[in-house]
PDB file of C-alpha atoms and ligand atoms in Angstrom:
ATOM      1  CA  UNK A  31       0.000   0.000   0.000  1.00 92.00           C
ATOM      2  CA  UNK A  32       1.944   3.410  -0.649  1.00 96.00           C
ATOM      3  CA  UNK A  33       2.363   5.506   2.136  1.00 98.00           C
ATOM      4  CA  UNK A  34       3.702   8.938   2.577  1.00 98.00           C
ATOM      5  CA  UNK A  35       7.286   9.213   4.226  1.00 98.00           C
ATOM      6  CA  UNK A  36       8.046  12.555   5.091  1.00 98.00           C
ATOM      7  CA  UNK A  37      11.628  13.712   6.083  1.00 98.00           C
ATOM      8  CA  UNK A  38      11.535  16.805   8.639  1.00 98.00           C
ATOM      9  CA  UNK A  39      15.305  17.894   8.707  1.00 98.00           C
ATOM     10  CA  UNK A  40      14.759  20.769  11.347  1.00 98.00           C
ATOM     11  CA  UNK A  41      17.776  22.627  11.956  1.00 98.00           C
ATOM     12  CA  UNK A  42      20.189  20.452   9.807  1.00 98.00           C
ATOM     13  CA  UNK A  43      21.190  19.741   6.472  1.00 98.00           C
ATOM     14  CA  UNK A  44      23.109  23.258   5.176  1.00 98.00           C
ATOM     15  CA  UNK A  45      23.306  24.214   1.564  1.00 98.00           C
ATOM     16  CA  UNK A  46      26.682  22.733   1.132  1.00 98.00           C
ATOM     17  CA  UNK A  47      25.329  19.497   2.323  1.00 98.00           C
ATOM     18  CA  UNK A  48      22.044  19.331   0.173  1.00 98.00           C
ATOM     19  CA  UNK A  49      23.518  18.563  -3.065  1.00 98.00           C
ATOM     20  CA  UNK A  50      25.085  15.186  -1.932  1.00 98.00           C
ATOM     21  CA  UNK A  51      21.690  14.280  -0.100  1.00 98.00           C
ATOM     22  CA  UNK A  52      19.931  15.290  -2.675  1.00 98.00           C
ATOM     23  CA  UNK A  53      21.246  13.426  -5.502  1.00 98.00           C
ATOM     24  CA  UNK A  54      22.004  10.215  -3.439  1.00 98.00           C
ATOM     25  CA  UNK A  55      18.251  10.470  -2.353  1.00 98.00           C
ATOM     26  CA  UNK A  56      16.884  10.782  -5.961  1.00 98.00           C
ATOM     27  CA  UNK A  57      19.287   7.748  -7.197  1.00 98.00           C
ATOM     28  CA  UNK A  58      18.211   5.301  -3.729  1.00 98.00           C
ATOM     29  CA  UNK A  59      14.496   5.770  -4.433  1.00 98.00           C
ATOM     30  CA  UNK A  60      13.734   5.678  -8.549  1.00 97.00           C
ATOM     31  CA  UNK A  61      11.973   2.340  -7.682  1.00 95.00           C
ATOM     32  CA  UNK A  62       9.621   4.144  -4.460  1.00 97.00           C
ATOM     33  CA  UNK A  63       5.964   3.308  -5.080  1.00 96.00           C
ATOM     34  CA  UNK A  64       5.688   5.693  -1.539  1.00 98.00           C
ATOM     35  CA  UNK A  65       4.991   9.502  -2.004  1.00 98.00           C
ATOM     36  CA  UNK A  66       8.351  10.831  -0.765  1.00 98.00           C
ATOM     37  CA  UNK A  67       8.238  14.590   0.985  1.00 98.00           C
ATOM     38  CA  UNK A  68      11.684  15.917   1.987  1.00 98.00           C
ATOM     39  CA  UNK A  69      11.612  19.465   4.282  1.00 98.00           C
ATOM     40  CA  UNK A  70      14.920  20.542   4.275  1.00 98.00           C
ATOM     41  CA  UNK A  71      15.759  24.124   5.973  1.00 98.00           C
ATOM     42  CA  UNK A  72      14.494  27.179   3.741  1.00 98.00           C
ATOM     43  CA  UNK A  73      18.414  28.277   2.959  1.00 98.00           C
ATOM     44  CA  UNK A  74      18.395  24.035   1.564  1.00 98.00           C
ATOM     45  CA  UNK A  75      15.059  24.541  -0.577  1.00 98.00           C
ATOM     46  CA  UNK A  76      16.560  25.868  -3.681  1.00 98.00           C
ATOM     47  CA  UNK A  77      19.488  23.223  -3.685  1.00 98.00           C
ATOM     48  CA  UNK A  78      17.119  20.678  -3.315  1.00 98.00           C
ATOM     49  CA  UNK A  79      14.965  21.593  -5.767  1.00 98.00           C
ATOM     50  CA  UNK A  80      17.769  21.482  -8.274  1.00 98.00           C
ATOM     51  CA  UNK A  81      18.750  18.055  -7.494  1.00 98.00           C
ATOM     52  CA  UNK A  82      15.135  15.937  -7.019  1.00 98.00           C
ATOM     53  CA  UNK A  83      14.010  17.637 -10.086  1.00 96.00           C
ATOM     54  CA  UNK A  84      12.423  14.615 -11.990  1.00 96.00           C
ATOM     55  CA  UNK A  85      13.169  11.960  -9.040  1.00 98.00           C
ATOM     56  CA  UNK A  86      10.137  10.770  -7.029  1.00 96.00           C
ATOM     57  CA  UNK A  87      10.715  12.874  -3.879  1.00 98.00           C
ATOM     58  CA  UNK A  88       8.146  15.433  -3.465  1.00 98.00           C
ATOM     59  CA  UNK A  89       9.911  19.475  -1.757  1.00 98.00           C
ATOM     60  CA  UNK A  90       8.426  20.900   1.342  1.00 98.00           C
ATOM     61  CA  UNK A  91       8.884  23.165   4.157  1.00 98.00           C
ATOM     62  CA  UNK A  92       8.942  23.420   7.927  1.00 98.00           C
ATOM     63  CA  UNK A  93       7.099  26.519   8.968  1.00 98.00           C
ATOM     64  CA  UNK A  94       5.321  29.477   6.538  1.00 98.00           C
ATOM     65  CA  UNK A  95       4.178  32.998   7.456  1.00 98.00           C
ATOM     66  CA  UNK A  96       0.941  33.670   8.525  1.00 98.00           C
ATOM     67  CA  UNK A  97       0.332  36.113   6.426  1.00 98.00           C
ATOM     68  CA  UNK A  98       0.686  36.484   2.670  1.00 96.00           C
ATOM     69  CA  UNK A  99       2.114  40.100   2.486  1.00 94.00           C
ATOM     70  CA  UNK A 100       2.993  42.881   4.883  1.00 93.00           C
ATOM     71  CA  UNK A 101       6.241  43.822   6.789  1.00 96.00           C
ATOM     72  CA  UNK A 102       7.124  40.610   8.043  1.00 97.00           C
ATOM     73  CA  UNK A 103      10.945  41.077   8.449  1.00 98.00           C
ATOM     74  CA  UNK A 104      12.643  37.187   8.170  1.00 97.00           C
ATOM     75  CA  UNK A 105       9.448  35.787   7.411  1.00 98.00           C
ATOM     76  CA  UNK A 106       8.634  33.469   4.308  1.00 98.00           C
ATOM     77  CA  UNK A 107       5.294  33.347   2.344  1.00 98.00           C
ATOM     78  CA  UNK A 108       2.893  30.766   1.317  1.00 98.00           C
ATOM     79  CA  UNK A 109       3.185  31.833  -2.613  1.00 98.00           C
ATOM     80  CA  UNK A 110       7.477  32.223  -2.106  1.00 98.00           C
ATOM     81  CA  UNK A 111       7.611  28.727  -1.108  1.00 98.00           C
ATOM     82  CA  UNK A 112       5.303  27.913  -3.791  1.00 98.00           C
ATOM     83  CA  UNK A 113       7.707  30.051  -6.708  1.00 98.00           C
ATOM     84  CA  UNK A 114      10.441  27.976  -4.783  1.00 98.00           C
ATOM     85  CA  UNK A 115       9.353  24.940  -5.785  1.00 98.00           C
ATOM     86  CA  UNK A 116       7.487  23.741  -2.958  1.00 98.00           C
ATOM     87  CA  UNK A 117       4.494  21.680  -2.474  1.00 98.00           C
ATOM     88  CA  UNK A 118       4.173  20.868   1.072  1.00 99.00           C
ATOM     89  CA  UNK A 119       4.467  22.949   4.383  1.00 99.00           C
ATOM     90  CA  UNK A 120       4.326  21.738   7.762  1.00 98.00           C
ATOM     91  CA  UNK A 121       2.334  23.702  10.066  1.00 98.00           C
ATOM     92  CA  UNK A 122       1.918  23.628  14.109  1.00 98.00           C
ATOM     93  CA  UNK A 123       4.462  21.532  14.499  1.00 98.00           C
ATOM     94  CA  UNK A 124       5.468  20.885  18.750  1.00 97.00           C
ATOM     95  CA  UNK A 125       8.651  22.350  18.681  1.00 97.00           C
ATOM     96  CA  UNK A 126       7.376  25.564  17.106  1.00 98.00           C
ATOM     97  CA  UNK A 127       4.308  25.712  19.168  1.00 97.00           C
ATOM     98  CA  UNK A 128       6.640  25.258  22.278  1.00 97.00           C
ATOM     99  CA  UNK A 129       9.710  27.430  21.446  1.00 97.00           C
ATOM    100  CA  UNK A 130       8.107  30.257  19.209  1.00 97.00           C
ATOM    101  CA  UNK A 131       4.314  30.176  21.449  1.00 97.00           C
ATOM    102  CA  UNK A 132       2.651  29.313  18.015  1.00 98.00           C
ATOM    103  CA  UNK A 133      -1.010  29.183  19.208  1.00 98.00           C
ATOM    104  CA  UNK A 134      -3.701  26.792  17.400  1.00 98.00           C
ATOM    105  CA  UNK A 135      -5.368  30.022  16.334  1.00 98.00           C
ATOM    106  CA  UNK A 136      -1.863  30.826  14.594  1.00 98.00           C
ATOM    107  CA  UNK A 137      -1.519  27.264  13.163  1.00 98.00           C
ATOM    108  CA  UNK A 138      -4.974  27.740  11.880  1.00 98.00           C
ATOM    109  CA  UNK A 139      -4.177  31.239  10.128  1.00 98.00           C
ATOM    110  CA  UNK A 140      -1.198  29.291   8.990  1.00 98.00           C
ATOM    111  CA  UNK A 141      -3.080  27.109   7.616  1.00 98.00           C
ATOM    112  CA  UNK A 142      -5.598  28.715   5.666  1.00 98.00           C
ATOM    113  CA  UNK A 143      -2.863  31.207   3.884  1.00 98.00           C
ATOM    114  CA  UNK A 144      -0.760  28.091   2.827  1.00 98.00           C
ATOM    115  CA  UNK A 145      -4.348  26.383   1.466  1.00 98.00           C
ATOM    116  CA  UNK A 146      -4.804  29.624   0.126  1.00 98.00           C
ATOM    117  CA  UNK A 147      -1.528  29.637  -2.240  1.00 98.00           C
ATOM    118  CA  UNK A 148      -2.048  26.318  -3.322  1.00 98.00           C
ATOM    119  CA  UNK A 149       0.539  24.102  -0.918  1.00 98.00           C
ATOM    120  CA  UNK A 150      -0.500  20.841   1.129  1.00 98.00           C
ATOM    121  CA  UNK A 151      -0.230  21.301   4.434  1.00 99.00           C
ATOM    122  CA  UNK A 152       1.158  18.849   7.444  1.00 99.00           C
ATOM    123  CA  UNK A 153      -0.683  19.737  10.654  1.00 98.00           C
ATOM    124  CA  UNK A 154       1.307  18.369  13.705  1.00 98.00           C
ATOM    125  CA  UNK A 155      -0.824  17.717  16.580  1.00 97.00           C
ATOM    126  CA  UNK A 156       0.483  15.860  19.821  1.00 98.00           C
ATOM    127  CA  UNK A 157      -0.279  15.667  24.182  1.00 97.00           C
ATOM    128  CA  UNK A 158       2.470  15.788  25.979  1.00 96.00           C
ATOM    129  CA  UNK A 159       3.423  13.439  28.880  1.00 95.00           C
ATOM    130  CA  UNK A 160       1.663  14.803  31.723  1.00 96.00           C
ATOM    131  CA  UNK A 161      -1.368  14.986  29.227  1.00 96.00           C
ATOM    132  CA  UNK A 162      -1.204  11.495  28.477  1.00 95.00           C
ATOM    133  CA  UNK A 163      -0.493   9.972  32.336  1.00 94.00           C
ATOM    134  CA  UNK A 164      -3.436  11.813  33.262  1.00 97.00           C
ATOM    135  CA  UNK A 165      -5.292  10.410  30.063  1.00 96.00           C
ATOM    136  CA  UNK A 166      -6.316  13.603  28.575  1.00 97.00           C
ATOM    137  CA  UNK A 167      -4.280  12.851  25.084  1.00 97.00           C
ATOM    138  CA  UNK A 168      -7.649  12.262  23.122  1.00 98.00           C
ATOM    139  CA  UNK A 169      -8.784  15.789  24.582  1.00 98.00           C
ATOM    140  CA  UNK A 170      -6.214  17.634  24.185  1.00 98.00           C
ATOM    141  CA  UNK A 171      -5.417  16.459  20.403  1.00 98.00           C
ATOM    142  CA  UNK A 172      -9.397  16.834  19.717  1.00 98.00           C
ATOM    143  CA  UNK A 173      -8.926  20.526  20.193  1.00 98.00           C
ATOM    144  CA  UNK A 174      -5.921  21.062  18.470  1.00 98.00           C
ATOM    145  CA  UNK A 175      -7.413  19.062  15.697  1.00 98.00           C
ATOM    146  CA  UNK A 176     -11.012  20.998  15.917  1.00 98.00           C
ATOM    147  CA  UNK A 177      -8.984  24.580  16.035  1.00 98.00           C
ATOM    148  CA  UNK A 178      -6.610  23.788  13.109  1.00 98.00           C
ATOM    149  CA  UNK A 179      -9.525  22.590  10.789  1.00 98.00           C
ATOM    150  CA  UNK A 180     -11.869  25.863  11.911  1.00 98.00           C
ATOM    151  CA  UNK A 181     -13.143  27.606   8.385  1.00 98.00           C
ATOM    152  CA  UNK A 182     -11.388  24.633   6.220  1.00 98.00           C
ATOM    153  CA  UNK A 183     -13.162  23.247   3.704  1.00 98.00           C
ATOM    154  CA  UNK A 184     -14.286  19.542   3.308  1.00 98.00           C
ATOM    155  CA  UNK A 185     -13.401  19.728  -0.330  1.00 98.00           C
ATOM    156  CA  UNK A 186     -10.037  20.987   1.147  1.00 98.00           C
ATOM    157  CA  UNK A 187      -8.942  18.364   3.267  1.00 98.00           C
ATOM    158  CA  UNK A 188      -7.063  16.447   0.083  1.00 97.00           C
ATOM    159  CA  UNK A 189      -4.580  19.442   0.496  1.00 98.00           C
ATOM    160  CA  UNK A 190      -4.540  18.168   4.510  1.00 98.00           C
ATOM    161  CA  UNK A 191      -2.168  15.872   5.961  1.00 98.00           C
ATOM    162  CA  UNK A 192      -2.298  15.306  10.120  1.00 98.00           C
ATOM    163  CA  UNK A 193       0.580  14.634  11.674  1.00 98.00           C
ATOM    164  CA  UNK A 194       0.430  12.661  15.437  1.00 98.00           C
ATOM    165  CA  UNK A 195       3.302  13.511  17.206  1.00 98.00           C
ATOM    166  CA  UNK A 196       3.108  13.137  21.026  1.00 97.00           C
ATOM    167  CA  UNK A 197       5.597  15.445  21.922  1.00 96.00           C
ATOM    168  CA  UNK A 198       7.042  12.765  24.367  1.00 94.00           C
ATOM    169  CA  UNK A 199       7.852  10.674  21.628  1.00 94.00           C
ATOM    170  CA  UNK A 200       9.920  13.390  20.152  1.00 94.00           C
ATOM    171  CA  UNK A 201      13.801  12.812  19.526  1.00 90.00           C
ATOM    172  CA  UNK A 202      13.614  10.912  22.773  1.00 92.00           C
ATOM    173  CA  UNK A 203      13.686   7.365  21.343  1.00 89.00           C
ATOM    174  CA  UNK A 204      10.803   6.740  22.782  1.00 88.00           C
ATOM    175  CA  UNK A 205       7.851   5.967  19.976  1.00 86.00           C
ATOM    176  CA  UNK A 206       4.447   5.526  21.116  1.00 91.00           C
ATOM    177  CA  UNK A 207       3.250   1.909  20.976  1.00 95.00           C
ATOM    178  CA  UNK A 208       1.376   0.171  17.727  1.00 97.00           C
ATOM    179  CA  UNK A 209      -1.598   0.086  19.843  1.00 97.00           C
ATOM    180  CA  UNK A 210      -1.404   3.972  20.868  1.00 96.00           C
ATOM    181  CA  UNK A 211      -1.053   5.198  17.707  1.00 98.00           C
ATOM    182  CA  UNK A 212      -3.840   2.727  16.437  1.00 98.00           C
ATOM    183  CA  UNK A 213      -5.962   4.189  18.611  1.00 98.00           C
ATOM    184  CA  UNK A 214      -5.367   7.495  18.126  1.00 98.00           C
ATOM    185  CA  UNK A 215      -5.109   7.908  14.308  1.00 98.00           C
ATOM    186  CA  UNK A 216      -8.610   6.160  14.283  1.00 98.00           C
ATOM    187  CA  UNK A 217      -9.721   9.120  17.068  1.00 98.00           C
ATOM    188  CA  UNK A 218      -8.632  11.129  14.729  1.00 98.00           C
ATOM    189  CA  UNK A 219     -10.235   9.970  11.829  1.00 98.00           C
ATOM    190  CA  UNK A 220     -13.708   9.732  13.917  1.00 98.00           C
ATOM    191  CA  UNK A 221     -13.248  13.001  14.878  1.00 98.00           C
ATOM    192  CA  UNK A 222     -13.145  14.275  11.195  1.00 98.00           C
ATOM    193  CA  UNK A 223     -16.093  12.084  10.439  1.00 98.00           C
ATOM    194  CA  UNK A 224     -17.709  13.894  12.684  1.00 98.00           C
ATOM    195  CA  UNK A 225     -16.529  17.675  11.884  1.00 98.00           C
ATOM    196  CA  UNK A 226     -16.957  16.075   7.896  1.00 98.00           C
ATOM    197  CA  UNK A 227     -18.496  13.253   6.385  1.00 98.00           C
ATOM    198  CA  UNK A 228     -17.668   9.870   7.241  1.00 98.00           C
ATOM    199  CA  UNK A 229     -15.680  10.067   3.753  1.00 98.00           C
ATOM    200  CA  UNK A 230     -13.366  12.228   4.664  1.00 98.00           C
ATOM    201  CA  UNK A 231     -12.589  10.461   8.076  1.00 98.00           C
ATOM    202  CA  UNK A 232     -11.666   7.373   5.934  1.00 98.00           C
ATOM    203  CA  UNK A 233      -9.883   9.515   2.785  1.00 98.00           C
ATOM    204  CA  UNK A 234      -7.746  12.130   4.976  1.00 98.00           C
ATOM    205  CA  UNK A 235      -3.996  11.307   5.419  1.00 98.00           C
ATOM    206  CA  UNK A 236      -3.018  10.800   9.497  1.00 98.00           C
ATOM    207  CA  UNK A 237       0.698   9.910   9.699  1.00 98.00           C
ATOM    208  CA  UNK A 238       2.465   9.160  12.800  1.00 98.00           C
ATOM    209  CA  UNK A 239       5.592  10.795  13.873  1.00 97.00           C
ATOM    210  CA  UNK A 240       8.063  10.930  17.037  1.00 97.00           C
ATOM    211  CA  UNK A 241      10.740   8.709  16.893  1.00 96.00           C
ATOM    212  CA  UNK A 242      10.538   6.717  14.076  1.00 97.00           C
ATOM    213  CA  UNK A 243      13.348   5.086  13.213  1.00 96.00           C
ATOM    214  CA  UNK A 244      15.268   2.227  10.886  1.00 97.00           C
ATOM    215  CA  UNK A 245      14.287  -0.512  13.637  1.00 96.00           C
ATOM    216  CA  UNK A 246      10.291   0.513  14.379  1.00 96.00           C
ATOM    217  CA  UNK A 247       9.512   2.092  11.252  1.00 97.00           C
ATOM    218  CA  UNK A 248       7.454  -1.272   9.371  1.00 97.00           C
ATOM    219  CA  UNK A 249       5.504  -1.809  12.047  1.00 97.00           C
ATOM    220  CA  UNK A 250       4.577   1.447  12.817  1.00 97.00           C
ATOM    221  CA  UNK A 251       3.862   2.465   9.250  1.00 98.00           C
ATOM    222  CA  UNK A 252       2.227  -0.965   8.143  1.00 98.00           C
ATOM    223  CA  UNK A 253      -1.006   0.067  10.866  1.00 98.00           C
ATOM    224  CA  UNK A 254      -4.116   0.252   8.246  1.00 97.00           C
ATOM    225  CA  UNK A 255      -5.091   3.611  10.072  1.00 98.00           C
ATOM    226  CA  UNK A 256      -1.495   5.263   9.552  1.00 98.00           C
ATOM    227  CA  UNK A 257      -0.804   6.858   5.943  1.00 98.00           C
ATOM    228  CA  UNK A 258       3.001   6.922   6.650  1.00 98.00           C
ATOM    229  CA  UNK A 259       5.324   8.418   8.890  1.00 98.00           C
ATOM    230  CA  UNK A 260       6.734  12.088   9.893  1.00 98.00           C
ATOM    231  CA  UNK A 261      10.701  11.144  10.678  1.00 98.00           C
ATOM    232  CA  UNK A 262      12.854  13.320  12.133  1.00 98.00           C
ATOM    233  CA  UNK A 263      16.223  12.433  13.019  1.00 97.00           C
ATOM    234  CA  UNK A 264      16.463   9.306  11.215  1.00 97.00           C
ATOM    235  CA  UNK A 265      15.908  10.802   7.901  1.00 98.00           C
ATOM    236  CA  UNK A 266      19.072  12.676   8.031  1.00 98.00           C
ATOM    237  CA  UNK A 267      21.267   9.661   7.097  1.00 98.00           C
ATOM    238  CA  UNK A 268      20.176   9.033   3.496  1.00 98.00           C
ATOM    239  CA  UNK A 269      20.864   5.259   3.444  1.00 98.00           C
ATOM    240  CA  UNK A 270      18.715   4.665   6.010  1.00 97.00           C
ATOM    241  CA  UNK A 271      15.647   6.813   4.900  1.00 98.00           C
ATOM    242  CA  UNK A 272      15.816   5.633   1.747  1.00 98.00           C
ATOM    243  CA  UNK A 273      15.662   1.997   2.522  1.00 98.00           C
ATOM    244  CA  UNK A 274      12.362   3.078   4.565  1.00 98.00           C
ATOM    245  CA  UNK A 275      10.981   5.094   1.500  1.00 98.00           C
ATOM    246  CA  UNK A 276      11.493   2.093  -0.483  1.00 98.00           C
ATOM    247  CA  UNK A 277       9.602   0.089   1.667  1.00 97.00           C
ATOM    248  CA  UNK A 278       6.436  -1.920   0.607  1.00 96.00           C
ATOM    249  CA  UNK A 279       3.868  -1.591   2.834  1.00 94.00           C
TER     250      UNK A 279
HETATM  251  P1  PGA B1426      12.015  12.507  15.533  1.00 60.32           P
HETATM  252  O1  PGA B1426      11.242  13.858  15.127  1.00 60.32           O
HETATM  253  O2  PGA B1426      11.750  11.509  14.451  1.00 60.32           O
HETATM  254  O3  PGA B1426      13.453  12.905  15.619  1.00 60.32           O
HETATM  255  O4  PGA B1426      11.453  12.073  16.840  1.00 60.32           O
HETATM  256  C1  PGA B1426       9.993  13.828  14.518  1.00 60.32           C
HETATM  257  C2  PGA B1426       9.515  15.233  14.316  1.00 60.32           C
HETATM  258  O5  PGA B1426       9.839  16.112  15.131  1.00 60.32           O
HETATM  259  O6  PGA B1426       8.808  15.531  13.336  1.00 60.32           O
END
């Protein structure tokens, strides 16, 4: 079944380095039957873009202006990244909501500009520990989930991709169990059956991220409920994410 593997590089991979990941990336995956989504740092995008041209892997972003013009010194638009190349953006993602306060009214704005210049977008939504010992996880991602989808469009939601992360799963090497993530991706999709159409529960992407790695990744990916997986450190060493974006699922 293809899935969607989607490489977050955060803070790594400079332009010096892209060309070599690029190219070895392109070459490791001409036989992928998986949508392949790399998000390499914006001062990476252009390089990239160079190099996948033609190749099965698929440009995005990590983070996009919530606004489409204005004075928004070091900020990057929705239509820039879509001049640049770009097709995906991930939006609301833990770390930013964390370390830059990005609010779900933000992530929604976010959102809806991004929509609105014709990128996908990966919404990153995630309880943290606390929230899950005290077994408010399906809470608190319902109104993350219900905030970020406010004003979208059912007939919009092909251009939506939702991202479970539980931020305690994050970079700690710690991934959330097949049965956790089982039962919240199908939360998830009930909840959009309810906001939607029972359609769109079943049709909407839900990958699962935190921790994924070369030794967890089948299982995790292979649940019926997960569309793929949001990777974070592991993607950075090319062998490695390659052999998982040439998986068969
Ligand atoms: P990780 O990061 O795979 O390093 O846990 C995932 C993410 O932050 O998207």
């Amino acid at each position: 079944m293809k899935k969607l593997i989607i490489g977050n590089f955060k803070m790594n991979t400079k332009p010096s380095e892209m060309k070599a990941y690029a190219m070895s990336l392109a070459t490791k995956t001409t036989e992928s039957k998986n949508e392949i989504i790399v998000c390499p740092p914006y001062t990476s995008i252009a390089i990239a873009k160079q190099f996948l041209d033609g190749s099965n892997v698929t440009l995005g972003a990590q983070n996009v202006c919530d606004v489409e013009a204005g004075k928004c010194t070091g900020e990057i638009s929705a239509s820039m990244l879509k001049d640049a190349g770009v097709e995906y953006v991930i939006v609301g993602h833990s770390e930013r909501r964390s370390k830059f306060k990005e609010t779900d009214r933000l992530v929604n704005k976010k959102i809806k500009t991004a929509l609105a210049s014709g990128l996908k977008v990966i919404v990153c939504l995630g309880e943290d520990l606390v929230e899950r010992q005290n077994k408010h996880a399906n809470a608190v991602v319902k109104k993350q989930l219900d905030e970020a989808l406010k004003g979208i469009y059912e007939n919009e939601l092909e251009s939506v991709v939702i991202a479970y992360e539980p931020i305690w799963a994050i970079g700690t090497g710690k991934n959330a169990t097949v049965k956790d993530v089982q039962s919240m991706t199908n939360f998830i999709r009930r909840e959009i059956s309810d906001l939607y159409s029972e359609k769109a529960g079943q049709g909407i992407n839900v990958v699962y991220g935190g921790s994924v790695t070369i030794s967890n990744y089948k299982k995790l990916i292979s649940i019926p409920s997960v569309s793929g997986a949001l990777i974070g450190g592991a993607c950075l060493d090319v062998d490695n994410f390659a052999m998982m974006c040439r998986e068969n699922f």
